[in-house]
């Protein structure tokens, strides 16, 4: 079984072919409210619920900030449905770095 981090990296790599992908698991910083998460797909004991993503990809050219965020969230839809709770995004094109 692969970790959520590995799955996120693989999905984003396939969808956006990023030049830079930095993914940080911030779940431990949110432990106080992870325990309140309930429902299908939520596994608080497993962590891997909160991430910070920095990604640079040519695929973002011509997209505004909201469109970029929507594209990433759509690509990770299955992860959100199975316990990914929060994803902080910093998305840029190579020209913006």
Tab-separated table of N, CA, C and O in Angstrom:
chain	number	residue	atom	x	y	z
A	1	UNK	N	0.845	-1.186	0.000
A	1	UNK	CA	0.000	0.000	0.000
A	1	UNK	C	0.888	1.246	0.000
A	1	UNK	O	1.826	1.341	0.771
A	2	UNK	N	0.589	2.170	-0.870
A	2	UNK	CA	1.392	3.384	-0.945
A	2	UNK	C	0.839	4.447	-0.008
A	2	UNK	O	-0.343	4.446	0.334
A	3	UNK	N	1.677	5.353	0.372
A	3	UNK	CA	1.244	6.444	1.244
A	3	UNK	C	0.477	7.472	0.429
A	3	UNK	O	0.582	7.534	-0.795
A	4	UNK	N	-0.285	8.290	1.130
A	4	UNK	CA	-1.015	9.355	0.454
A	4	UNK	C	-0.026	10.301	-0.233
A	4	UNK	O	-0.258	10.741	-1.354
A	5	UNK	N	1.088	10.596	0.407
A	5	UNK	CA	2.105	11.471	-0.194
A	5	UNK	C	2.570	10.918	-1.533
A	5	UNK	O	2.678	11.660	-2.520
A	6	UNK	N	2.845	9.626	-1.572
A	6	UNK	CA	3.291	9.004	-2.819
A	6	UNK	C	2.210	9.075	-3.894
A	6	UNK	O	2.501	9.334	-5.064
A	7	UNK	N	0.971	8.823	-3.497
A	7	UNK	CA	-0.134	8.886	-4.465
A	7	UNK	C	-0.308	10.304	-5.000
A	7	UNK	O	-0.494	10.503	-6.209
A	8	UNK	N	-0.239	11.299	-4.123
A	8	UNK	CA	-0.388	12.692	-4.554
A	8	UNK	C	0.715	13.053	-5.538
A	8	UNK	O	0.447	13.633	-6.594
A	9	UNK	N	1.934	12.703	-5.214
A	9	UNK	CA	3.061	12.987	-6.112
A	9	UNK	C	2.861	12.330	-7.482
A	9	UNK	O	3.115	12.940	-8.518
A	10	UNK	N	2.425	11.089	-7.483
A	10	UNK	CA	2.223	10.371	-8.747
A	10	UNK	C	1.108	11.005	-9.575
A	10	UNK	O	1.259	11.216	-10.792
A	11	UNK	N	0.009	11.340	-8.943
A	11	UNK	CA	-1.123	11.947	-9.648
A	11	UNK	C	-0.732	13.289	-10.239
A	11	UNK	O	-0.987	13.564	-11.416
A	12	UNK	N	-0.111	14.126	-9.430
A	12	UNK	CA	0.262	15.458	-9.911
A	12	UNK	C	1.342	15.378	-10.984
A	12	UNK	O	1.325	16.166	-11.936
A	13	UNK	N	2.257	14.447	-10.850
A	13	UNK	CA	3.293	14.256	-11.866
A	13	UNK	C	2.686	13.879	-13.202
A	13	UNK	O	3.082	14.397	-14.250
A	14	UNK	N	1.716	12.991	-13.172
A	14	UNK	CA	1.062	12.546	-14.402
A	14	UNK	C	0.196	13.645	-15.021
A	14	UNK	O	0.192	13.838	-16.230
A	15	UNK	N	-0.524	14.373	-14.188
A	15	UNK	CA	-1.466	15.385	-14.694
A	15	UNK	C	-0.794	16.681	-15.141
A	15	UNK	O	-1.274	17.333	-16.068
A	16	UNK	N	0.283	17.082	-14.459
A	16	UNK	CA	0.843	18.411	-14.693
A	16	UNK	C	2.307	18.419	-15.133
A	16	UNK	O	2.815	19.479	-15.496
A	17	UNK	N	2.987	17.297	-15.084
A	17	UNK	CA	4.413	17.227	-15.442
A	17	UNK	C	5.189	18.410	-14.851
A	17	UNK	O	5.816	19.183	-15.564
A	18	UNK	N	5.159	18.563	-13.535
A	18	UNK	CA	5.779	19.740	-12.915
A	18	UNK	C	7.299	19.741	-13.005
A	18	UNK	O	7.940	18.690	-13.003
A	19	UNK	N	7.837	20.960	-13.075
A	19	UNK	CA	9.293	21.144	-12.997
A	19	UNK	C	9.744	21.085	-11.541
A	19	UNK	O	10.882	20.741	-11.259
A	20	UNK	N	8.844	21.455	-10.640
A	20	UNK	CA	9.115	21.437	-9.208
A	20	UNK	C	7.858	20.977	-8.501
A	20	UNK	O	6.760	21.446	-8.811
A	21	UNK	N	8.008	20.050	-7.577
A	21	UNK	CA	6.886	19.597	-6.763
A	21	UNK	C	7.417	19.376	-5.356
A	21	UNK	O	8.228	18.483	-5.121
A	22	UNK	N	6.997	20.231	-4.436
A	22	UNK	CA	7.362	20.098	-3.027
A	22	UNK	C	6.079	19.851	-2.252
A	22	UNK	O	5.158	20.664	-2.305
A	23	UNK	N	6.025	18.738	-1.552
A	23	UNK	CA	4.835	18.360	-0.800
A	23	UNK	C	5.247	18.111	0.640
A	23	UNK	O	6.138	17.299	0.910
A	24	UNK	N	4.603	18.813	1.565
A	24	UNK	CA	4.931	18.673	2.988
A	24	UNK	C	3.690	18.232	3.741
A	24	UNK	O	2.625	18.827	3.603
A	25	UNK	N	3.827	17.190	4.521
A	25	UNK	CA	2.736	16.689	5.350
A	25	UNK	C	2.688	17.521	6.629
A	25	UNK	O	3.597	17.464	7.449
A	26	UNK	N	1.632	18.300	6.778
A	26	UNK	CA	1.449	19.145	7.957
A	26	UNK	C	0.428	18.564	8.928
A	26	UNK	O	-0.075	19.270	9.809
A	27	UNK	N	0.096	17.299	8.788
A	27	UNK	CA	-0.959	16.683	9.596
A	27	UNK	C	-0.707	16.812	11.095
A	27	UNK	O	-1.641	17.049	11.865
A	28	UNK	N	0.531	16.667	11.509
A	28	UNK	CA	0.838	16.729	12.945
A	28	UNK	C	0.465	18.077	13.554
A	28	UNK	O	0.087	18.147	14.718
A	29	UNK	N	0.546	19.142	12.760
A	29	UNK	CA	0.195	20.480	13.262
A	29	UNK	C	-1.302	20.608	13.513
A	29	UNK	O	-1.748	21.552	14.152
A	30	UNK	N	-2.095	19.683	12.977
A	30	UNK	CA	-3.550	19.763	13.069
A	30	UNK	C	-4.137	18.612	13.876
A	30	UNK	O	-5.331	18.333	13.786
A	31	UNK	N	-3.307	17.972	14.673
A	31	UNK	CA	-3.732	16.790	15.424
A	31	UNK	C	-4.914	17.072	16.341
A	31	UNK	O	-5.759	16.211	16.556
A	32	UNK	N	-5.025	18.286	16.851
A	32	UNK	CA	-6.105	18.589	17.792
A	32	UNK	C	-7.483	18.506	17.148
A	32	UNK	O	-8.454	18.203	17.817
A	33	UNK	N	-7.581	18.755	15.849
A	33	UNK	CA	-8.902	18.634	15.235
A	33	UNK	C	-9.036	17.431	14.311
A	33	UNK	O	-10.131	17.100	13.891
A	34	UNK	N	-7.954	16.721	14.060
A	34	UNK	CA	-8.056	15.498	13.261
A	34	UNK	C	-8.945	14.496	13.986
A	34	UNK	O	-9.738	13.797	13.380
A	35	UNK	N	-8.858	14.453	15.294
A	35	UNK	CA	-9.666	13.522	16.069
A	35	UNK	C	-11.148	13.765	15.961
A	35	UNK	O	-11.955	12.875	16.226
A	36	UNK	N	-11.557	14.958	15.553
A	36	UNK	CA	-12.975	15.279	15.383
A	36	UNK	C	-13.490	14.914	13.998
A	36	UNK	O	-14.673	15.026	13.743
A	37	UNK	N	-12.589	14.519	13.096
A	37	UNK	CA	-13.002	14.161	11.744
A	37	UNK	C	-13.635	12.780	11.772
A	37	UNK	O	-13.068	11.826	12.281
A	38	UNK	N	-14.838	12.672	11.251
A	38	UNK	CA	-15.533	11.396	11.200
A	38	UNK	C	-16.136	11.208	9.820
A	38	UNK	O	-16.207	12.134	9.026
A	39	UNK	N	-16.591	10.013	9.566
A	39	UNK	CA	-17.257	9.733	8.299
A	39	UNK	C	-16.422	8.834	7.424
A	39	UNK	O	-15.261	8.553	7.707
A	40	UNK	N	-17.023	8.368	6.339
A	40	UNK	CA	-16.329	7.459	5.428
A	40	UNK	C	-15.054	8.085	4.873
A	40	UNK	O	-15.032	9.252	4.503
A	41	UNK	N	-14.012	7.288	4.847
A	41	UNK	CA	-12.764	7.748	4.261
A	41	UNK	C	-11.850	8.471	5.217
A	41	UNK	O	-10.690	8.682	4.918
A	42	UNK	N	-12.356	8.867	6.362
A	42	UNK	CA	-11.523	9.588	7.325
A	42	UNK	C	-10.883	8.602	8.285
A	42	UNK	O	-11.575	7.843	8.945
A	43	UNK	N	-9.589	8.602	8.314
A	43	UNK	CA	-8.851	7.711	9.202
A	43	UNK	C	-7.871	8.542	10.018
A	43	UNK	O	-6.693	8.592	9.719
A	44	UNK	N	-8.360	9.241	11.051
A	44	UNK	CA	-7.498	10.132	11.823
A	44	UNK	C	-6.244	9.462	12.360
A	44	UNK	O	-5.193	10.074	12.427
A	45	UNK	N	-6.352	8.187	12.738
A	45	UNK	CA	-5.180	7.512	13.298
A	45	UNK	C	-4.072	7.354	12.274
A	45	UNK	O	-2.915	7.186	12.613
A	46	UNK	N	-4.414	7.423	10.980
A	46	UNK	CA	-3.417	7.249	9.928
A	46	UNK	C	-2.709	8.552	9.567
A	46	UNK	O	-1.696	8.531	8.894
A	47	UNK	N	-3.229	9.687	10.007
A	47	UNK	CA	-2.641	10.971	9.619
A	47	UNK	C	-2.825	11.218	8.137
A	47	UNK	O	-3.818	10.813	7.557
A	48	UNK	N	-1.863	11.876	7.525
A	48	UNK	CA	-1.898	12.167	6.090
A	48	UNK	C	-3.188	12.877	5.679
A	48	UNK	O	-3.819	12.520	4.704
A	49	UNK	N	-3.552	13.898	6.438
A	49	UNK	CA	-4.799	14.615	6.176
A	49	UNK	C	-4.587	16.056	5.728
A	49	UNK	O	-5.456	16.627	5.089
A	50	UNK	N	-3.461	16.649	6.086
A	50	UNK	CA	-3.179	18.056	5.805
A	50	UNK	C	-1.821	18.183	5.115
A	50	UNK	O	-0.819	17.706	5.643
A	51	UNK	N	-1.823	18.855	3.962
A	51	UNK	CA	-0.583	19.010	3.206
A	51	UNK	C	-0.397	20.443	2.734
A	51	UNK	O	-1.367	21.194	2.574
A	52	UNK	N	0.860	20.758	2.468
A	52	UNK	CA	1.225	22.018	1.832
A	52	UNK	C	1.944	21.651	0.539
A	52	UNK	O	2.898	20.864	0.543
A	53	UNK	N	1.481	22.234	-0.578
A	53	UNK	CA	2.037	21.913	-1.889
A	53	UNK	C	2.580	23.163	-2.560
A	53	UNK	O	1.910	24.194	-2.615
A	54	UNK	N	3.794	23.044	-3.046
A	54	UNK	CA	4.398	24.076	-3.898
A	54	UNK	C	4.732	23.387	-5.210
A	54	UNK	O	5.462	22.389	-5.230
A	55	UNK	N	4.157	23.911	-6.311
A	55	UNK	CA	4.367	23.249	-7.589
A	55	UNK	C	4.542	24.293	-8.687
A	55	UNK	O	3.826	25.286	-8.747
A	56	UNK	N	5.517	24.030	-9.558
A	56	UNK	CA	5.783	24.869	-10.725
A	56	UNK	C	5.581	23.979	-11.948
A	56	UNK	O	6.221	22.928	-12.067
A	57	UNK	N	4.663	24.405	-12.822
A	57	UNK	CA	4.356	23.587	-13.998
A	57	UNK	C	3.945	24.461	-15.176
A	57	UNK	O	3.174	25.410	-15.022
A	58	UNK	N	4.449	24.113	-16.339
A	58	UNK	CA	4.058	24.800	-17.561
A	58	UNK	C	2.584	24.623	-17.864
A	58	UNK	O	1.976	25.452	-18.551
A	59	UNK	N	1.991	23.564	-17.336
A	59	UNK	CA	0.568	23.304	-17.556
A	59	UNK	C	-0.318	24.417	-17.000
A	59	UNK	O	-1.481	24.542	-17.400
A	60	UNK	N	0.220	25.249	-16.106
A	60	UNK	CA	-0.564	26.335	-15.518
A	60	UNK	C	-0.592	27.595	-16.383
A	60	UNK	O	-1.306	28.543	-16.065
A	61	UNK	N	0.178	27.617	-17.459
A	61	UNK	CA	0.189	28.804	-18.327
A	61	UNK	C	-1.219	29.093	-18.841
A	61	UNK	O	-1.938	28.188	-19.257
A	62	UNK	N	-1.607	30.345	-18.793
A	62	UNK	CA	-2.919	30.766	-19.268
A	62	UNK	C	-4.039	30.548	-18.263
A	62	UNK	O	-5.196	30.853	-18.554
A	63	UNK	N	-3.711	30.017	-17.099
A	63	UNK	CA	-4.720	29.778	-16.062
A	63	UNK	C	-4.536	30.790	-14.938
A	63	UNK	O	-3.405	31.063	-14.540
A	64	UNK	N	-5.642	31.326	-14.440
A	64	UNK	CA	-5.533	32.202	-13.275
A	64	UNK	C	-5.407	31.353	-12.015
A	64	UNK	O	-5.467	30.120	-12.055
A	65	UNK	N	-5.218	31.994	-10.884
A	65	UNK	CA	-4.981	31.303	-9.615
A	65	UNK	C	-6.116	30.329	-9.276
A	65	UNK	O	-5.886	29.181	-8.894
A	66	UNK	N	-7.342	30.766	-9.438
A	66	UNK	CA	-8.495	29.928	-9.100
A	66	UNK	C	-8.574	28.710	-10.022
A	66	UNK	O	-8.830	27.592	-9.577
A	67	UNK	N	-8.339	28.908	-11.312
A	67	UNK	CA	-8.367	27.788	-12.262
A	67	UNK	C	-7.284	26.762	-11.933
A	67	UNK	O	-7.512	25.555	-12.037
A	68	UNK	N	-6.130	27.222	-11.520
A	68	UNK	CA	-5.040	26.315	-11.134
A	68	UNK	C	-5.452	25.485	-9.929
A	68	UNK	O	-5.260	24.272	-9.883
A	69	UNK	N	-6.011	26.158	-8.938
A	69	UNK	CA	-6.436	25.463	-7.725
A	69	UNK	C	-7.528	24.447	-8.037
A	69	UNK	O	-7.496	23.319	-7.536
A	70	UNK	N	-8.465	24.822	-8.866
A	70	UNK	CA	-9.531	23.894	-9.247
A	70	UNK	C	-8.971	22.679	-9.973
A	70	UNK	O	-9.419	21.553	-9.750
A	71	UNK	N	-8.013	22.903	-10.847
A	71	UNK	CA	-7.417	21.794	-11.605
A	71	UNK	C	-6.716	20.809	-10.668
A	71	UNK	O	-6.860	19.587	-10.812
A	72	UNK	N	-5.976	21.324	-9.700
A	72	UNK	CA	-5.279	20.456	-8.743
A	72	UNK	C	-6.299	19.724	-7.872
A	72	UNK	O	-6.187	18.509	-7.655
A	73	UNK	N	-7.286	20.438	-7.371
A	73	UNK	CA	-8.301	19.801	-6.530
A	73	UNK	C	-9.055	18.719	-7.298
A	73	UNK	O	-9.361	17.656	-6.738
A	74	UNK	N	-9.348	18.951	-8.556
A	74	UNK	CA	-10.033	17.948	-9.377
A	74	UNK	C	-9.141	16.727	-9.585
A	74	UNK	O	-9.606	15.586	-9.502
A	75	UNK	N	-7.868	16.949	-9.833
A	75	UNK	CA	-6.934	15.840	-10.015
A	75	UNK	C	-6.841	14.979	-8.756
A	75	UNK	O	-6.657	13.758	-8.842
A	76	UNK	N	-7.002	15.604	-7.605
A	76	UNK	CA	-6.878	14.900	-6.325
A	76	UNK	C	-8.229	14.553	-5.702
A	76	UNK	O	-8.312	14.243	-4.506
A	77	UNK	N	-9.270	14.571	-6.505
A	77	UNK	CA	-10.632	14.339	-6.008
A	77	UNK	C	-10.740	13.034	-5.207
A	77	UNK	O	-11.332	13.007	-4.132
A	78	UNK	N	-10.170	11.964	-5.710
A	78	UNK	CA	-10.249	10.677	-5.001
A	78	UNK	C	-9.559	10.740	-3.643
A	78	UNK	O	-10.013	10.112	-2.683
A	79	UNK	N	-8.488	11.514	-3.538
A	79	UNK	CA	-7.799	11.658	-2.248
A	79	UNK	C	-8.656	12.441	-1.257
A	79	UNK	O	-8.727	12.090	-0.075
A	80	UNK	N	-9.327	13.486	-1.734
A	80	UNK	CA	-10.225	14.238	-0.853
A	80	UNK	C	-11.385	13.370	-0.385
A	80	UNK	O	-11.860	13.499	0.741
A	81	UNK	N	-11.839	12.482	-1.241
A	81	UNK	CA	-12.957	11.605	-0.888
A	81	UNK	C	-12.558	10.506	0.087
A	81	UNK	O	-13.427	9.867	0.673
A	82	UNK	N	-11.264	10.290	0.262
A	82	UNK	CA	-10.802	9.214	1.147
A	82	UNK	C	-9.960	9.717	2.311
A	82	UNK	O	-9.127	8.975	2.837
A	83	UNK	N	-10.153	10.965	2.713
A	83	UNK	CA	-9.526	11.431	3.947
A	83	UNK	C	-8.598	12.618	3.852
A	83	UNK	O	-8.229	13.170	4.879
A	84	UNK	N	-8.186	13.024	2.639
A	84	UNK	CA	-7.409	14.258	2.534
A	84	UNK	C	-8.333	15.396	2.939
A	84	UNK	O	-9.424	15.545	2.390
A	85	UNK	N	-7.925	16.157	3.928
A	85	UNK	CA	-8.809	17.161	4.515
A	85	UNK	C	-8.463	18.581	4.071
A	85	UNK	O	-9.356	19.386	3.841
A	86	UNK	N	-7.179	18.896	3.951
A	86	UNK	CA	-6.770	20.258	3.618
A	86	UNK	C	-5.494	20.238	2.787
A	86	UNK	O	-4.589	19.442	3.033
A	87	UNK	N	-5.452	21.135	1.811
A	87	UNK	CA	-4.296	21.237	0.932
A	87	UNK	C	-4.030	22.714	0.660
A	87	UNK	O	-4.818	23.397	0.009
A	88	UNK	N	-2.924	23.208	1.188
A	88	UNK	CA	-2.498	24.575	0.955
A	88	UNK	C	-1.704	24.595	-0.353
A	88	UNK	O	-0.810	23.782	-0.548
A	89	UNK	N	-2.046	25.520	-1.251
A	89	UNK	CA	-1.467	25.504	-2.593
A	89	UNK	C	-0.689	26.759	-2.928
A	89	UNK	O	-1.152	27.869	-2.714
A	90	UNK	N	0.495	26.555	-3.497
A	90	UNK	CA	1.307	27.608	-4.087
A	90	UNK	C	1.656	27.099	-5.482
A	90	UNK	O	2.526	26.240	-5.639
A	91	UNK	N	0.935	27.591	-6.492
A	91	UNK	CA	1.030	27.068	-7.853
A	91	UNK	C	1.501	28.156	-8.803
A	91	UNK	O	0.888	29.217	-8.900
A	92	UNK	N	2.576	27.883	-9.530
A	92	UNK	CA	3.156	28.882	-10.413
A	92	UNK	C	3.572	28.258	-11.747
A	92	UNK	O	3.771	27.053	-11.840
A	93	UNK	N	3.730	29.112	-12.749
A	93	UNK	CA	4.327	28.683	-14.006
A	93	UNK	C	5.842	28.893	-13.902
A	93	UNK	O	6.298	29.645	-13.027
A	94	UNK	N	6.636	28.290	-14.783
A	94	UNK	CA	8.085	28.522	-14.744
A	94	UNK	C	8.436	30.002	-14.906
A	94	UNK	O	9.428	30.463	-14.330
A	95	UNK	N	7.652	30.754	-15.651
A	95	UNK	CA	7.906	32.180	-15.852
A	95	UNK	C	7.692	33.010	-14.596
A	95	UNK	O	8.185	34.133	-14.511
A	96	UNK	N	6.951	32.476	-13.649
A	96	UNK	CA	6.620	33.219	-12.437
A	96	UNK	C	7.585	32.959	-11.278
A	96	UNK	O	7.418	33.523	-10.208
A	97	UNK	N	8.561	32.119	-11.504
A	97	UNK	CA	9.484	31.795	-10.397
A	97	UNK	C	10.710	32.672	-10.441
A	97	UNK	O	11.025	33.307	-11.406
